[in-house]
Structures are given as structure tokens and as C-alpha cells.
Coordinates of C-alpha atoms in Angstrom, one line a residue:
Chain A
X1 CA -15.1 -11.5 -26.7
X2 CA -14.5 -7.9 -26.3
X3 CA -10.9 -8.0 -24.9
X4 CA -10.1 -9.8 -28.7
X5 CA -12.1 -7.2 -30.1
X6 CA -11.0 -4.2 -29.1
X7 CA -7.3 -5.3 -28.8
X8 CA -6.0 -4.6 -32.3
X9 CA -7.6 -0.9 -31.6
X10 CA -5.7 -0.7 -28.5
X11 CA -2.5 -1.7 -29.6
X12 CA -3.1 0.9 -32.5
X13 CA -3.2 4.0 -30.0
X14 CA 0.5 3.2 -29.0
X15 CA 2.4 6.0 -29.7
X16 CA 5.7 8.5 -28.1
X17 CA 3.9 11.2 -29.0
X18 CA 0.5 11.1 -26.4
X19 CA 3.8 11.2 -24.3
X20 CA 4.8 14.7 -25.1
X21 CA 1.4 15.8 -25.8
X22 CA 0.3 15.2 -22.4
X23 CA 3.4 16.7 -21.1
X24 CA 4.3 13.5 -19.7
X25 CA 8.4 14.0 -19.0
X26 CA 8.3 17.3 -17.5
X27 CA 5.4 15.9 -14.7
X28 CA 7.4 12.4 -14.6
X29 CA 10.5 14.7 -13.6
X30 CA 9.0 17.2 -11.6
X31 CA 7.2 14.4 -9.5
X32 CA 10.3 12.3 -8.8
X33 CA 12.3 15.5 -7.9
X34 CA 9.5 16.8 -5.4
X35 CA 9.5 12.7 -3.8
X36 CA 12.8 13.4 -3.4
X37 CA 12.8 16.7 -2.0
X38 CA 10.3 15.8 0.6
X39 CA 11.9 12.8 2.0
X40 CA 15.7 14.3 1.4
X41 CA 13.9 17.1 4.0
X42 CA 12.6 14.2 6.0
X43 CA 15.9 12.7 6.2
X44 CA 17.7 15.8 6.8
X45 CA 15.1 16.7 9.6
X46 CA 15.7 13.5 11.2
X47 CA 19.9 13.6 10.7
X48 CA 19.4 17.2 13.1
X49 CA 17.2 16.3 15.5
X50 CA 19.0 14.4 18.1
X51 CA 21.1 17.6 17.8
X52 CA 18.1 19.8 18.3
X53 CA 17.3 17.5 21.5
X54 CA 20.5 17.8 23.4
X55 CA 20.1 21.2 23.1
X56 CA 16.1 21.2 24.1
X57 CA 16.9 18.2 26.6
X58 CA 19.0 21.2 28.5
X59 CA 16.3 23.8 28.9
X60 CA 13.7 21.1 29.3
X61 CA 15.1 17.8 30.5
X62 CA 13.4 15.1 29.5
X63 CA 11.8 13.0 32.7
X64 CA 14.1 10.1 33.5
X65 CA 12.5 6.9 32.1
X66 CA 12.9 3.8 32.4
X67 CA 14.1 2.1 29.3
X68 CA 11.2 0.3 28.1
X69 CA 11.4 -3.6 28.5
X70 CA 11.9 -5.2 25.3
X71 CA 9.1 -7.2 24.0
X72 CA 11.2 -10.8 24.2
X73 CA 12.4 -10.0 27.5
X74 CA 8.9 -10.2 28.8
X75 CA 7.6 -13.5 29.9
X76 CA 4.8 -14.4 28.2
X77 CA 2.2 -17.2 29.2
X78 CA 3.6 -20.4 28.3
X79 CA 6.7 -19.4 29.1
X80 CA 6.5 -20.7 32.4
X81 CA 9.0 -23.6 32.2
X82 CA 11.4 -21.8 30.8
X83 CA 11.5 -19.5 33.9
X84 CA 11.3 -22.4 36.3
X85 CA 14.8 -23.6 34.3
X86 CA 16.2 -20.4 33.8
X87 CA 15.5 -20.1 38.0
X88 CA 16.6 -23.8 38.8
X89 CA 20.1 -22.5 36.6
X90 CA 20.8 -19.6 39.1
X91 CA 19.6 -21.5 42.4
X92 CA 22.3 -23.5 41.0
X93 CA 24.8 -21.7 40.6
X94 CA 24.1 -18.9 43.0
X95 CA 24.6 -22.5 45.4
X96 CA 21.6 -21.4 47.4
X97 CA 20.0 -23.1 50.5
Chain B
X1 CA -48.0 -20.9 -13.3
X2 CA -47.4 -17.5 -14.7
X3 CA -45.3 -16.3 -11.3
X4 CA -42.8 -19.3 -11.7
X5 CA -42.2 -18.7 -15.1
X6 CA -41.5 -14.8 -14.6
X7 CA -39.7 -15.4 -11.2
X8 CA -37.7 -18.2 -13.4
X9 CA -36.5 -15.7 -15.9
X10 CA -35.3 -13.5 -12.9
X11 CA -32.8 -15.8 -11.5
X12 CA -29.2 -15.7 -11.9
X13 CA -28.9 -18.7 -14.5
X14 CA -31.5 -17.3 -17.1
X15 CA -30.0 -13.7 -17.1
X16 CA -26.5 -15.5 -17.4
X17 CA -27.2 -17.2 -20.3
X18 CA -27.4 -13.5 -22.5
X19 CA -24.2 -12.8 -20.3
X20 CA -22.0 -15.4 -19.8
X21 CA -19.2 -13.1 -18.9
X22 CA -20.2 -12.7 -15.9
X23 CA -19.3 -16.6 -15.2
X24 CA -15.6 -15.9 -15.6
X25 CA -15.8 -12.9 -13.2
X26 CA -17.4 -15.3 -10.7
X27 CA -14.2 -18.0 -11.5
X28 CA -11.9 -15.2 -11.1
X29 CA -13.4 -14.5 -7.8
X30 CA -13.3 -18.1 -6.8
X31 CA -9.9 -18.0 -8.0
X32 CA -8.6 -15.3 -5.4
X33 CA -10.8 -16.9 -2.7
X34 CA -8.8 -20.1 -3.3
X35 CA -5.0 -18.5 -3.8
X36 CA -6.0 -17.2 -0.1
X37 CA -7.0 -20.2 1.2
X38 CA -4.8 -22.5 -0.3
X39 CA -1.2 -20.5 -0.6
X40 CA -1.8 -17.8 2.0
X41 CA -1.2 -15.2 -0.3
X42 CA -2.9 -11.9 1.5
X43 CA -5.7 -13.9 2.6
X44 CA -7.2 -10.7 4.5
X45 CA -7.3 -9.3 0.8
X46 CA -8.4 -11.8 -1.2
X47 CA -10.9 -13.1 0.6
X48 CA -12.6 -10.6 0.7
X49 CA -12.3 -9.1 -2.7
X50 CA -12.7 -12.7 -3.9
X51 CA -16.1 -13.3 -2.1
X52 CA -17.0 -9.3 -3.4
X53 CA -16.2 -10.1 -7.4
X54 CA -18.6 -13.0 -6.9
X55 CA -21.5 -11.2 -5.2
X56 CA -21.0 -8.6 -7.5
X57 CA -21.1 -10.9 -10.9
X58 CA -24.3 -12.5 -9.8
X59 CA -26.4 -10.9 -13.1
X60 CA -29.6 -9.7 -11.8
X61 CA -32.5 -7.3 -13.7
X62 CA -31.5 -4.4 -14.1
X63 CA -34.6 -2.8 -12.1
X64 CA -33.8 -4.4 -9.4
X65 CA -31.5 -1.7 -7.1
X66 CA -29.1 -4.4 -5.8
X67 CA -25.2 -3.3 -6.9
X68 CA -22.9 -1.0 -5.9
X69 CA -23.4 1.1 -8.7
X70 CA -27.2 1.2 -7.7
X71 CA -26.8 4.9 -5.7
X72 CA -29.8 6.8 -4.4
X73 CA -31.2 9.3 -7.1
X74 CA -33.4 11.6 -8.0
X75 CA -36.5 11.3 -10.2
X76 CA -39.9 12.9 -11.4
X77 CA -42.3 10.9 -11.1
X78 CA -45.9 12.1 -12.1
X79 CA -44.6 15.8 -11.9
X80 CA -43.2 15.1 -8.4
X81 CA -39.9 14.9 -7.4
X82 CA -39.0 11.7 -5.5
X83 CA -35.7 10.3 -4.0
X84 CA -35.0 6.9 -5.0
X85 CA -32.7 5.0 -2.2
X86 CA -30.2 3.3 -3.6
X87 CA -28.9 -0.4 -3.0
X88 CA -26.9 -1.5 0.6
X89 CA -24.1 -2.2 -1.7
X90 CA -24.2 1.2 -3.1
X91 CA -24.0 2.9 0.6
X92 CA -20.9 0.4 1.7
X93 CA -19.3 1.5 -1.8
X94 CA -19.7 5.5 -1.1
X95 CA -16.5 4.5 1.1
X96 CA -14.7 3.4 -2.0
X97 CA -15.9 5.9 -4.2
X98 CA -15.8 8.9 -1.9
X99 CA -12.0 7.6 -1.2
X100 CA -13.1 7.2 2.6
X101 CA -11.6 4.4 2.7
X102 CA -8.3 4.3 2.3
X103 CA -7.3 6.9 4.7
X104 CA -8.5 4.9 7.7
X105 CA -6.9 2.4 6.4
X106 CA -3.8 5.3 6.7
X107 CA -4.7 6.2 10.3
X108 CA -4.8 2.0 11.1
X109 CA -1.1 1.4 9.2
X110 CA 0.3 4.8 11.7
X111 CA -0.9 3.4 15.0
X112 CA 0.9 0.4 13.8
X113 CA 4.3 1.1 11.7
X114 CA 7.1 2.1 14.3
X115 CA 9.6 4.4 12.8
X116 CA 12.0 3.5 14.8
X117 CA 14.7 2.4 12.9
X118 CA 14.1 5.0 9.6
X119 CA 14.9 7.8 12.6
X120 CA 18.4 6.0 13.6
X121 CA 19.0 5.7 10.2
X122 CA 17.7 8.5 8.5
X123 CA 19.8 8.1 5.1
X124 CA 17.8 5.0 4.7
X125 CA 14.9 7.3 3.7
X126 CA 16.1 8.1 0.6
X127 CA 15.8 4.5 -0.8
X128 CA 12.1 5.3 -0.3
X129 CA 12.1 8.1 -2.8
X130 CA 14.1 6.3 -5.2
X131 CA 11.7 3.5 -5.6
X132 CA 8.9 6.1 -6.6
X133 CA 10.5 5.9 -10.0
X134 CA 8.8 3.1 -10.8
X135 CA 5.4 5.2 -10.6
X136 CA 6.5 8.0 -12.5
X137 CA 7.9 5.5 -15.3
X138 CA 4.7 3.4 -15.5
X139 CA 2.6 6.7 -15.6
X140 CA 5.2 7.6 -19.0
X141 CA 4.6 3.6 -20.4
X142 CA 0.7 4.4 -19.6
X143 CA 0.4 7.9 -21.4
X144 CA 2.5 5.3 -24.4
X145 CA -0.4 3.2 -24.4
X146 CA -2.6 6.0 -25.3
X147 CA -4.0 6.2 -21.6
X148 CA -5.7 9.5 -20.6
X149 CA -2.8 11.7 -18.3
X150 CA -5.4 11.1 -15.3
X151 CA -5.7 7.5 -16.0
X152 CA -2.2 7.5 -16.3
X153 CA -1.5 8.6 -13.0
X154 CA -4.3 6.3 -11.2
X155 CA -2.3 3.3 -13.1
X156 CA 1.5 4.3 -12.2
X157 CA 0.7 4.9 -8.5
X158 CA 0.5 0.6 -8.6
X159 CA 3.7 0.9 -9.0
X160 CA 4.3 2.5 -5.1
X161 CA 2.8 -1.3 -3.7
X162 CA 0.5 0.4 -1.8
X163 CA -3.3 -0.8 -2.2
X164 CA -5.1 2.0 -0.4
X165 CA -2.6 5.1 -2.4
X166 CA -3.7 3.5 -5.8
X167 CA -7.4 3.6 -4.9
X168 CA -7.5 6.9 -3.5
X169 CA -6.1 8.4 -6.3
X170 CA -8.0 6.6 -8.7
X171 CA -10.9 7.4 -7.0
X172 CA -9.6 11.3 -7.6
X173 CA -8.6 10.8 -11.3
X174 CA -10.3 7.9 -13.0
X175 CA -12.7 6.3 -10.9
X176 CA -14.1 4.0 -14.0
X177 CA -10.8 2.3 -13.5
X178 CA -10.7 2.1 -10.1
X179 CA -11.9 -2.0 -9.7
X180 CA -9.1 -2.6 -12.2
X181 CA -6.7 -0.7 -10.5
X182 CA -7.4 -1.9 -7.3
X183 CA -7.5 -5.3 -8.0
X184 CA -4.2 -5.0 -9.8
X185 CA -2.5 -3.2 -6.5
X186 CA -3.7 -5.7 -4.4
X187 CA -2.7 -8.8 -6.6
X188 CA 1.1 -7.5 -6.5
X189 CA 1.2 -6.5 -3.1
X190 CA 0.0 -10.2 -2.8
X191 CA 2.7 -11.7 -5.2
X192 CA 5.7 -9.4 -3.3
X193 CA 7.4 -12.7 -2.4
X194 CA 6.8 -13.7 -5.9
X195 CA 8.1 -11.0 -8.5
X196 CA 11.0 -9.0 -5.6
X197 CA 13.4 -11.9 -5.0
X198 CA 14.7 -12.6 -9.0
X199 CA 14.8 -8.8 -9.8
X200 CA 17.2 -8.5 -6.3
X201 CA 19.6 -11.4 -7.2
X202 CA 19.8 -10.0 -10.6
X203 CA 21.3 -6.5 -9.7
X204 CA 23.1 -7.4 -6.5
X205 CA 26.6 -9.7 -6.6
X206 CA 26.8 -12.3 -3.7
X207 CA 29.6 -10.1 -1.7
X208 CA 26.5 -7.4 -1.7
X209 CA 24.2 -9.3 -0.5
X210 CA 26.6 -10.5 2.2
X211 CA 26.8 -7.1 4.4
X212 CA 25.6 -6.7 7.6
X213 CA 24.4 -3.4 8.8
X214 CA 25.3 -2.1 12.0
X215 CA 22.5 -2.3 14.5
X216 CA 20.2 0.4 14.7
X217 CA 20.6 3.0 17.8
X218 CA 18.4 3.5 20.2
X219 CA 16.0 6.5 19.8
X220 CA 14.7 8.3 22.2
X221 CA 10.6 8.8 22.9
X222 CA 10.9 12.7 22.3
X223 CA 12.0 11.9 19.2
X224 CA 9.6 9.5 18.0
X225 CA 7.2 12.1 19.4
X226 CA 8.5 15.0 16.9
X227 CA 8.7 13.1 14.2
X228 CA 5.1 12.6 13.0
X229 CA 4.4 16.0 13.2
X230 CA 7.1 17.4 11.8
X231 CA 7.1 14.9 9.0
X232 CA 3.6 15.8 8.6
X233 CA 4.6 19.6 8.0
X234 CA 7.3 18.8 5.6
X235 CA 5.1 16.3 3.6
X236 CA 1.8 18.4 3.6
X237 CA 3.7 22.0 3.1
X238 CA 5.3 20.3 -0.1
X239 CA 2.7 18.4 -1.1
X240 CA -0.4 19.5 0.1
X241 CA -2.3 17.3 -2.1
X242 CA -1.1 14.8 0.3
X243 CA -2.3 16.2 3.5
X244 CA -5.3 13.2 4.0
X245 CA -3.2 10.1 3.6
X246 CA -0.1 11.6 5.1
X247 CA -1.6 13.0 8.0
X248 CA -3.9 10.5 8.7
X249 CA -1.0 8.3 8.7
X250 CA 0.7 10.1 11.3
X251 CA -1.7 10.9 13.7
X252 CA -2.3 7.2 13.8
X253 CA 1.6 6.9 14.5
X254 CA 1.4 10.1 17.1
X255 CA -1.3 8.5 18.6
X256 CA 0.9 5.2 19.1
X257 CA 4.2 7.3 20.4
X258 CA 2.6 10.0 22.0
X259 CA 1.8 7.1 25.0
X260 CA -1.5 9.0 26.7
X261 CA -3.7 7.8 24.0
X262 CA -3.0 4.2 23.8
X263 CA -6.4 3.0 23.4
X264 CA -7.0 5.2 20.4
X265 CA -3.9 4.0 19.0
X266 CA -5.1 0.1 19.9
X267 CA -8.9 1.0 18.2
X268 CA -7.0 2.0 15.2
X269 CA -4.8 -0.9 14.5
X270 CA -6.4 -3.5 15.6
X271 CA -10.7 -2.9 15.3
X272 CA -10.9 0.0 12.6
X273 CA -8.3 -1.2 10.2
X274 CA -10.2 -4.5 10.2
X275 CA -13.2 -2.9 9.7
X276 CA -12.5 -1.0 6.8
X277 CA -10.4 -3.3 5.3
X278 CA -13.8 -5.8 5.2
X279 CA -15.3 -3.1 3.7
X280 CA -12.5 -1.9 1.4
X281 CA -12.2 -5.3 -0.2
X282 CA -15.3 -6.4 -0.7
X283 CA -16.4 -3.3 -1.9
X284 CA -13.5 -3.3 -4.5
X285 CA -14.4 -6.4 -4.9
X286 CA -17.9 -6.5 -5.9
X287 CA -17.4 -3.0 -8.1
X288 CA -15.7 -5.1 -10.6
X289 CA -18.5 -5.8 -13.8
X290 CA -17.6 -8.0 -16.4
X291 CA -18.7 -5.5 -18.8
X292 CA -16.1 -2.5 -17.3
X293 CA -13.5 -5.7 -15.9
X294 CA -13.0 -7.8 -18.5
X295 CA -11.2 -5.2 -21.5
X296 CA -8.2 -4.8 -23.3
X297 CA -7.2 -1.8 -20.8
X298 CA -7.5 -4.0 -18.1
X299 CA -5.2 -6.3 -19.9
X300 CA -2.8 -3.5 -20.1
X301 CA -3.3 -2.4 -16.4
X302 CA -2.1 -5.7 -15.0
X303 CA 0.7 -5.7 -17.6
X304 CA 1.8 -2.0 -16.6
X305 CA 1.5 -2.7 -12.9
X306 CA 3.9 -6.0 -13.1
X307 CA 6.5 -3.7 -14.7
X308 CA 5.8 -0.5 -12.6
X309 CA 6.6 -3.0 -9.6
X310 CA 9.4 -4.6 -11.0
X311 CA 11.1 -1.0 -11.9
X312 CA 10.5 0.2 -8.2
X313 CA 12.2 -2.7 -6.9
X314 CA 15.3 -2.0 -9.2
X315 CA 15.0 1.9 -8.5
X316 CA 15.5 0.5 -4.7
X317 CA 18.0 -1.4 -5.1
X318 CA 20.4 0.1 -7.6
X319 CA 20.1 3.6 -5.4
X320 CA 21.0 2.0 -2.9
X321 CA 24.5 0.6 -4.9
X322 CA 24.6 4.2 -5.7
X323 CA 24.8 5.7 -2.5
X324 CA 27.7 3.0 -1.2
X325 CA 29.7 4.4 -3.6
X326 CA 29.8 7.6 -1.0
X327 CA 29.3 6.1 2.1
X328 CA 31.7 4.7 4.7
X329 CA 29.3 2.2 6.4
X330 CA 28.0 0.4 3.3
X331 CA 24.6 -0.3 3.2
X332 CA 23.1 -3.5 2.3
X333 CA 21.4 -3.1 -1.3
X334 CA 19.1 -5.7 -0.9
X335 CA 16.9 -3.6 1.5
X336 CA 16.4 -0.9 -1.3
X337 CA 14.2 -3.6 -2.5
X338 CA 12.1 -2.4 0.8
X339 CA 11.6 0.9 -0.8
X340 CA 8.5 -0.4 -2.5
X341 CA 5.6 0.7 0.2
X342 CA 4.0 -3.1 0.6
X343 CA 4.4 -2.7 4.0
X344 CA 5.8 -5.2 5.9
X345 CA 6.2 -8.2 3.2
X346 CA 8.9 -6.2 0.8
X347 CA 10.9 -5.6 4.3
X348 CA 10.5 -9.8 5.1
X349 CA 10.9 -10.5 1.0
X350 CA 14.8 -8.5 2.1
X351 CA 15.2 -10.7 5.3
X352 CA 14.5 -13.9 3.2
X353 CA 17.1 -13.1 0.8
X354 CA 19.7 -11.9 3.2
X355 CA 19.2 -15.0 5.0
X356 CA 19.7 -17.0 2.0
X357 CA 23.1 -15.6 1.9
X358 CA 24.0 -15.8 5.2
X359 CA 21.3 -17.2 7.9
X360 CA 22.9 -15.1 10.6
X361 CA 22.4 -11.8 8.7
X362 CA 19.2 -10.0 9.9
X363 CA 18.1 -7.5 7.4
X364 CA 14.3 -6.8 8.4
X365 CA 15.1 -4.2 10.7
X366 CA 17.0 -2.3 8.6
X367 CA 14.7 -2.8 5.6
X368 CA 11.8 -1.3 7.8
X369 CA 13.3 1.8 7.4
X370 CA 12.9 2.1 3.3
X371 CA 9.8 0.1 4.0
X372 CA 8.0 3.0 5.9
X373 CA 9.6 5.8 3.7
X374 CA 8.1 4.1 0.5
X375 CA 4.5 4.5 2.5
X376 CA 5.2 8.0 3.0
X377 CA 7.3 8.7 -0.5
X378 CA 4.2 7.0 -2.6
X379 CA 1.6 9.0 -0.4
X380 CA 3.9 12.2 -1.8
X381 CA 4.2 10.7 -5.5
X382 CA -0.1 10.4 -5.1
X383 CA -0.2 13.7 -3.6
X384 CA 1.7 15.6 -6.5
X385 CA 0.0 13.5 -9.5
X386 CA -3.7 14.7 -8.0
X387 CA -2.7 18.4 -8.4
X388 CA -0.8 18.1 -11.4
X389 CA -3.3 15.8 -13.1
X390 CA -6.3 16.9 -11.4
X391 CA -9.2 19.2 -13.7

């Protein structure tokens, strides 16, 4: 089959030197240190901004919202006996009529 | 009696019999049809490229326009010049080979990825850009192996986890490579759960693993407003090779935040992202030929993705030891393992070990964090090996 056959070639083209030739370290280590510059930027960026908001949030204010609801407090279908208990509790304990 | 005789020799079992290769390609598609199935490993990925490597190894005559390499063409015929159409599968690939694809796929995963916690802790970016190391060691082991520098490239970006990264650049730099590649992206973001957790308890000591992380602030929606576009402008001003997958990426996530286009967002993570990734996979999926699949180099493809994934996992994790040796608020190493871009399963793979620690320690939220800046740190790795590599 040709992955037997052309294996022993393969294995032959193995070499540290199509490394260099290709100028493999210096785009290795220029690539990493650009990741890294970008998302050290990012990260910077985002370490400022709730500074640069308090600031902005003082020329502009930001329009009082409400805090969004989150997603588990929200009764979902299904749910319904667990409201029906969770209301029996306080009926309960509220002592009501 | 004539017809049956030449329609005989047309069908799939007499043209199989010159090439029986194509029979393992069709078990090898079986194969990932069944690991779907059966173990629920990405079934909405290996379905579909499953059920694509076996439509795609059916042998049929070659003058018959019916595979994805089939495209329209040109030809003289009797002194005229007449366009040939080519196949269906051929117009469904042009999203694969075009790299369409993937950046919808891009726009689909920013409607969808809240940033949430990476902007209260923005530190835990960082471990995003340290797991990139594993692409940029793999694409050193690859140019070893005698790999073109371009083919090189296509084959470290496996090492980011991130399916739709490695086949647009592959698509850029080697597209003969580019069913091997794919195939080999998709497999590991599949076997996350598989190769993350041994490489984690390795390099962390049980105290490590023990830490909880305080919980994450709230962030306000201005912020999560700013932050797509101005990540967009740091990415694409560095990196501008980057520009399509990072910026479709965050429109998708402005388009979530922004809170007046909510449908758009709802199109794009739910309908569009299915669509294409239909399309995606079983294009991938029947692009494989037994005659391009089944080589050595693909051999060496898988091998150099396993240990392009497995070095991005350490890269995660032992940055993040690194960085509690400066840091008051230690961070949990194990969700440097999230840095890997297989978005969410390497942030769950953190969770599942945490927990195996300690069941009350929640780690995914934190490990979201790396999770996303691996997206967005292997989009940047992609985006500088295309200009650097690119001819």
C-alpha cells in the first residue's frame, strides 16, 4: 500500500536543517511574541476600561438599567411545582389568611 | 444485453475492485459515523464528515462530473469555447475551498461566546496566548519532517483546537492538505476529554488543583459593548492577516451585546452556524480521496496534531504556574488547560477535573475566560503565519 511505500522516503527527509533553511525559529519566535503582544494589549485594554468608563459614565451617564435577571432565576415551564411550593413556603410563613 | 454489461462495469463494486482503497475510506467514514452515535463524541462533526468521507469514496468513472473536485471549467470543443458546469458537490465545496466557510462559522461562535468573564478577569487572557505555543512548536516538528514552510503552518495551526482556523488557513497555504488537516482538527477537538485530562494531572500537584478562584465581577453592558470593537482594532491593526476570522467573530459577539439586533445575533447562532456547519463537514468530509488521504504525510499529520495539542495544553497550564508565582490571588492552573481554543469542551474538560478534586469547586467560568482568548490568540497565530508564509 502506498503509506508502506513511501514511508521509509518520508522518514528519510527528517532533518534540523529544513528547520533553519526555511527560517523556521525566527517565524516560530516572532509569531508567539506578536500572539502575545496582541492579547497582552487586549488584556491591558480590558484592565483600563472600567477606568475609562467611570470617567465616560460622568460626561455621559449610562441609562439606569435594570440588572438583567439571571437565567436560573427565571421560571421556566415545568417549573411550575416548584413555584406552587416555593409559594405554599411563604403563605406559610408569611402566616397569611 | 450490451447496456447491462456496460452500466455493470460503471457501478461502484466493479470500479472498486481496481481500487480497493477506497473501501477503507468508506470504513473510516463509518467509523466516525459510529464514534458519533455510539460515544457522543462531536456528533454534529462527525456525522457529518463521516456520512461526507463515504459519499465521497464511492469510486465512480472518472467522466462522470460527480465529486467535489469536479469544478466548472473551460474547454474547446470543435474550435469553440464552451463552459463545462461542474458537479453539485463541487459548488457546496467552493465554501471549503474559497475558505467561506469557516468565517461564518466565526460570525455563529461571536453571537454565541459571552466574554463576560475574560473582561472581569482580564489577566486570564494571557493563558490564551501562551497555549499558541503549541502551534508554533508543531509548525518547527513539521518543517523537521521535511514539510513545505506553508504546509507547515496549515499543520501547526491544529495545534490552536480550533476546526474552522486550521481550515481556513490551509485553505490559504496548502489546500492539497486541507481534508487531512481538517479531519485531523476535528478528530482532537472531538477527543478534548480524551488527551487534556492526563497531561493536566501530570503538571499540576493536588494542592493546585485545589484553588478556588474568586467569583467573577459583574461587568457592565458598555463594557461588553466596547470590547468587540476595540478588540477588533487591536487584533486586526497587529495582525491584519486576521481581519476575516477576527472580525467576523466579533461582529457576531457585537451583534449579541449590542442588544438592538438580537434577531441577527439569534440567525447567527442558532440557523447559520448550523447551516454551514452541515456544509462544512460534509464537504470536508467528502474532499478526502483515498488516493490524497491515505499517505505517509497524513500519517504524520495526525501524529504532529496529537503532540501540537498536547503541547498547547502544557503551554496553558505551566503559564499559568508561572504567573502565580507573581500574583496575590492565585489562579487555578488547571484552567490554563482552557487556553486551547476548543471552545466550550476544554473549559468543561477544566470543570471535570476541578471537580474531581473538590465537587464544590466550579472552575468553568473561569476557564471561559482562556477558553475565548485561545479563539481569538489562534485566530492571531493564523493570521501572522498567512503573511509570513504566504507567496
Amino acid at each position: 500500500m502506498s503509506v508502506l511505500a513511501n514511508s521509509a522516503e518520508t522518514i528519510s527527509r527528517f532533518n534540523l536543517q529544513n528547520i533553519i533553511d526555511a527560517r523556521g525559529y525566527a517565524i516560530a519566535i516572532t509569531g508567539m511574541s506578536i500572539v502575545f503582544v496582541a492579547l497582552s494589549l487586549i488584556s491591558l485594554f480590558l484592565a483600563l476600561l472600567p477606568r475609562m468608563l467611570r470617567v465616560l459614565s460622568k460626561v455621559f451617564p449610562e441609562p439606569a438599567s435594570q440588572p438583567a435577571a439571571p437565567p436560573l432565576a427565571r421560571v421556566r415551564a415545568g417549573d411550575d411545582e416548584i413555584v406552587a411550593a416555593i409559594g405554599a413556603a411563604l403563605h406559610r410563613h408569611h402566616g397569611g389568611p | 444485453m450490451d447496456i447491462l454489461f456496460e452500466f455493470l462495469r460503471s457501478t461502484g463494486f466493479a470500479l472498486m475492485a481496481d481500487a480497493p482503497e477506497h473501501l477503507l475510506m468508506i470504513i473510516i467514514g463509518l467509523v466516525f459515523i459510529t464514534l458519533g452515535i455510539v460515544k457522543h463524541y462531536e456528533p454534529l462533526l462527525l456525522v457529518p464528515i463521516g456520512m461526507g468521507v463515504v459519499v465521497g469514496n464511492i469510486p465512480v468513472m472518472s467522466n462522470m462530473s460527480l465529486t467535489v473536485y469536479d469544478s466548472a471549467r473551460v474547454v474547446l470543443e470543435n474550435g469553440e469555447i464552451v463552459i463545462k458546469p461542474g458537479s453539485v458537490l463541487s459548488y457546496l465545496y467552493f465554501g471549503v475551498a474559497q475558505g467561506i466557510f469557516p468565517p461564518l462559522i466565526f460570525l455563529g461562535i461571536g453571537a454565541m461566546t459571552d466574554f463576560s468573564t475574560m473582561l472581569s478577569n482580564p489577566r486570564l487572557v494571557l493563558l490564551g496566548a501562551a497555549a499558541q505555543i503549541g502551534v508554533f512548536l508543531t509548525f518547527l516538528g513539521a518543517l523537521w519532517m521535511g514539510f513545505a514552510d506553508t504546509e507547515a503552518g496549515s499543520i501547526g495551526i491544529i495545534g490552536g483546537a480550533d476546526g474552522p482556523t486550521a481550515i481556513f488557513l490551509s485553505t490559504q497555504l496548502a489546500p492539497h492538505l486541507l481534508g487531512a488537516i481538517a479531519i485531523a482538527a476535528y478528530s482532537y477537538m472531538a477527543l478534548v476529554p480524551v488527551i487534556q485530562p492526563p497531561i493536566m494531572k501530570l503538571l499540576t500537584t493536588r494542592e493546585e488543583r485545589l484553588i478556588r478562584m474568586a467569583p467573577p465581577r459583574n461587568v457592565s453592558k458598555r463594557e461588553r459593548i466596547i470590547f468587540p470593537v476595540a478588540a477588533f482594532l487591536i487584533c486586526a491593526m497587529i495582525a491584519p492577516a486576521s481581519l476575516v476570522l477576527i472580525g467576523m467573530l466579533f461582529f457576531g459577539n457585537l451583534m449579541k451585546e449590542c442588544g438592538v439586533t438580537e434577531r441577527l445575533a439569534n440567525t447567527a447562532r442558532h440557523a447559520l452556524i448550523d447551516i454551514v456547519t452541515i456544509l462544512l463537514g460534509f464537504c470536508v468530509g467528502a474532499s478526502t480521496k483515498a488516493d490524497t488521504f491515505l499517505k505517509a504525510d497524513s500519517l504524520l499529520i495526525f501524529a504532529l496534531g496529537a503532540v501540537s495539542f498536547a503541547i498547547a495544553t502544557a503551554g496553558g497550564v505551566l503559564f499559568a504556574k508561572f504567573m502565580n508565582l507573581f500574583l496575590k490571588d492565585k489562579i487555578n492552573p488547571l484552567i490554563g488547560a482552557a487556553g486551547v481554543s476548543a471552545v466550550p469542551d476544554s473549559a468543561r474538560v477544566v470543570q471535570m477535573v476541578g471537580q474531581a478534586e473538590d465537587p464544590n469547586n466550579h472552575l468553568l467560568m473561569h476557564a471561559m475566560a482562556p477558553n475565548v482568548a485561545g479563539v481569538i490568540g489562534s485566530a492571531v497565530a493564523a493570521g501572522v503565519l498567512w503573511s509570513v508564509l504566504a507567496k
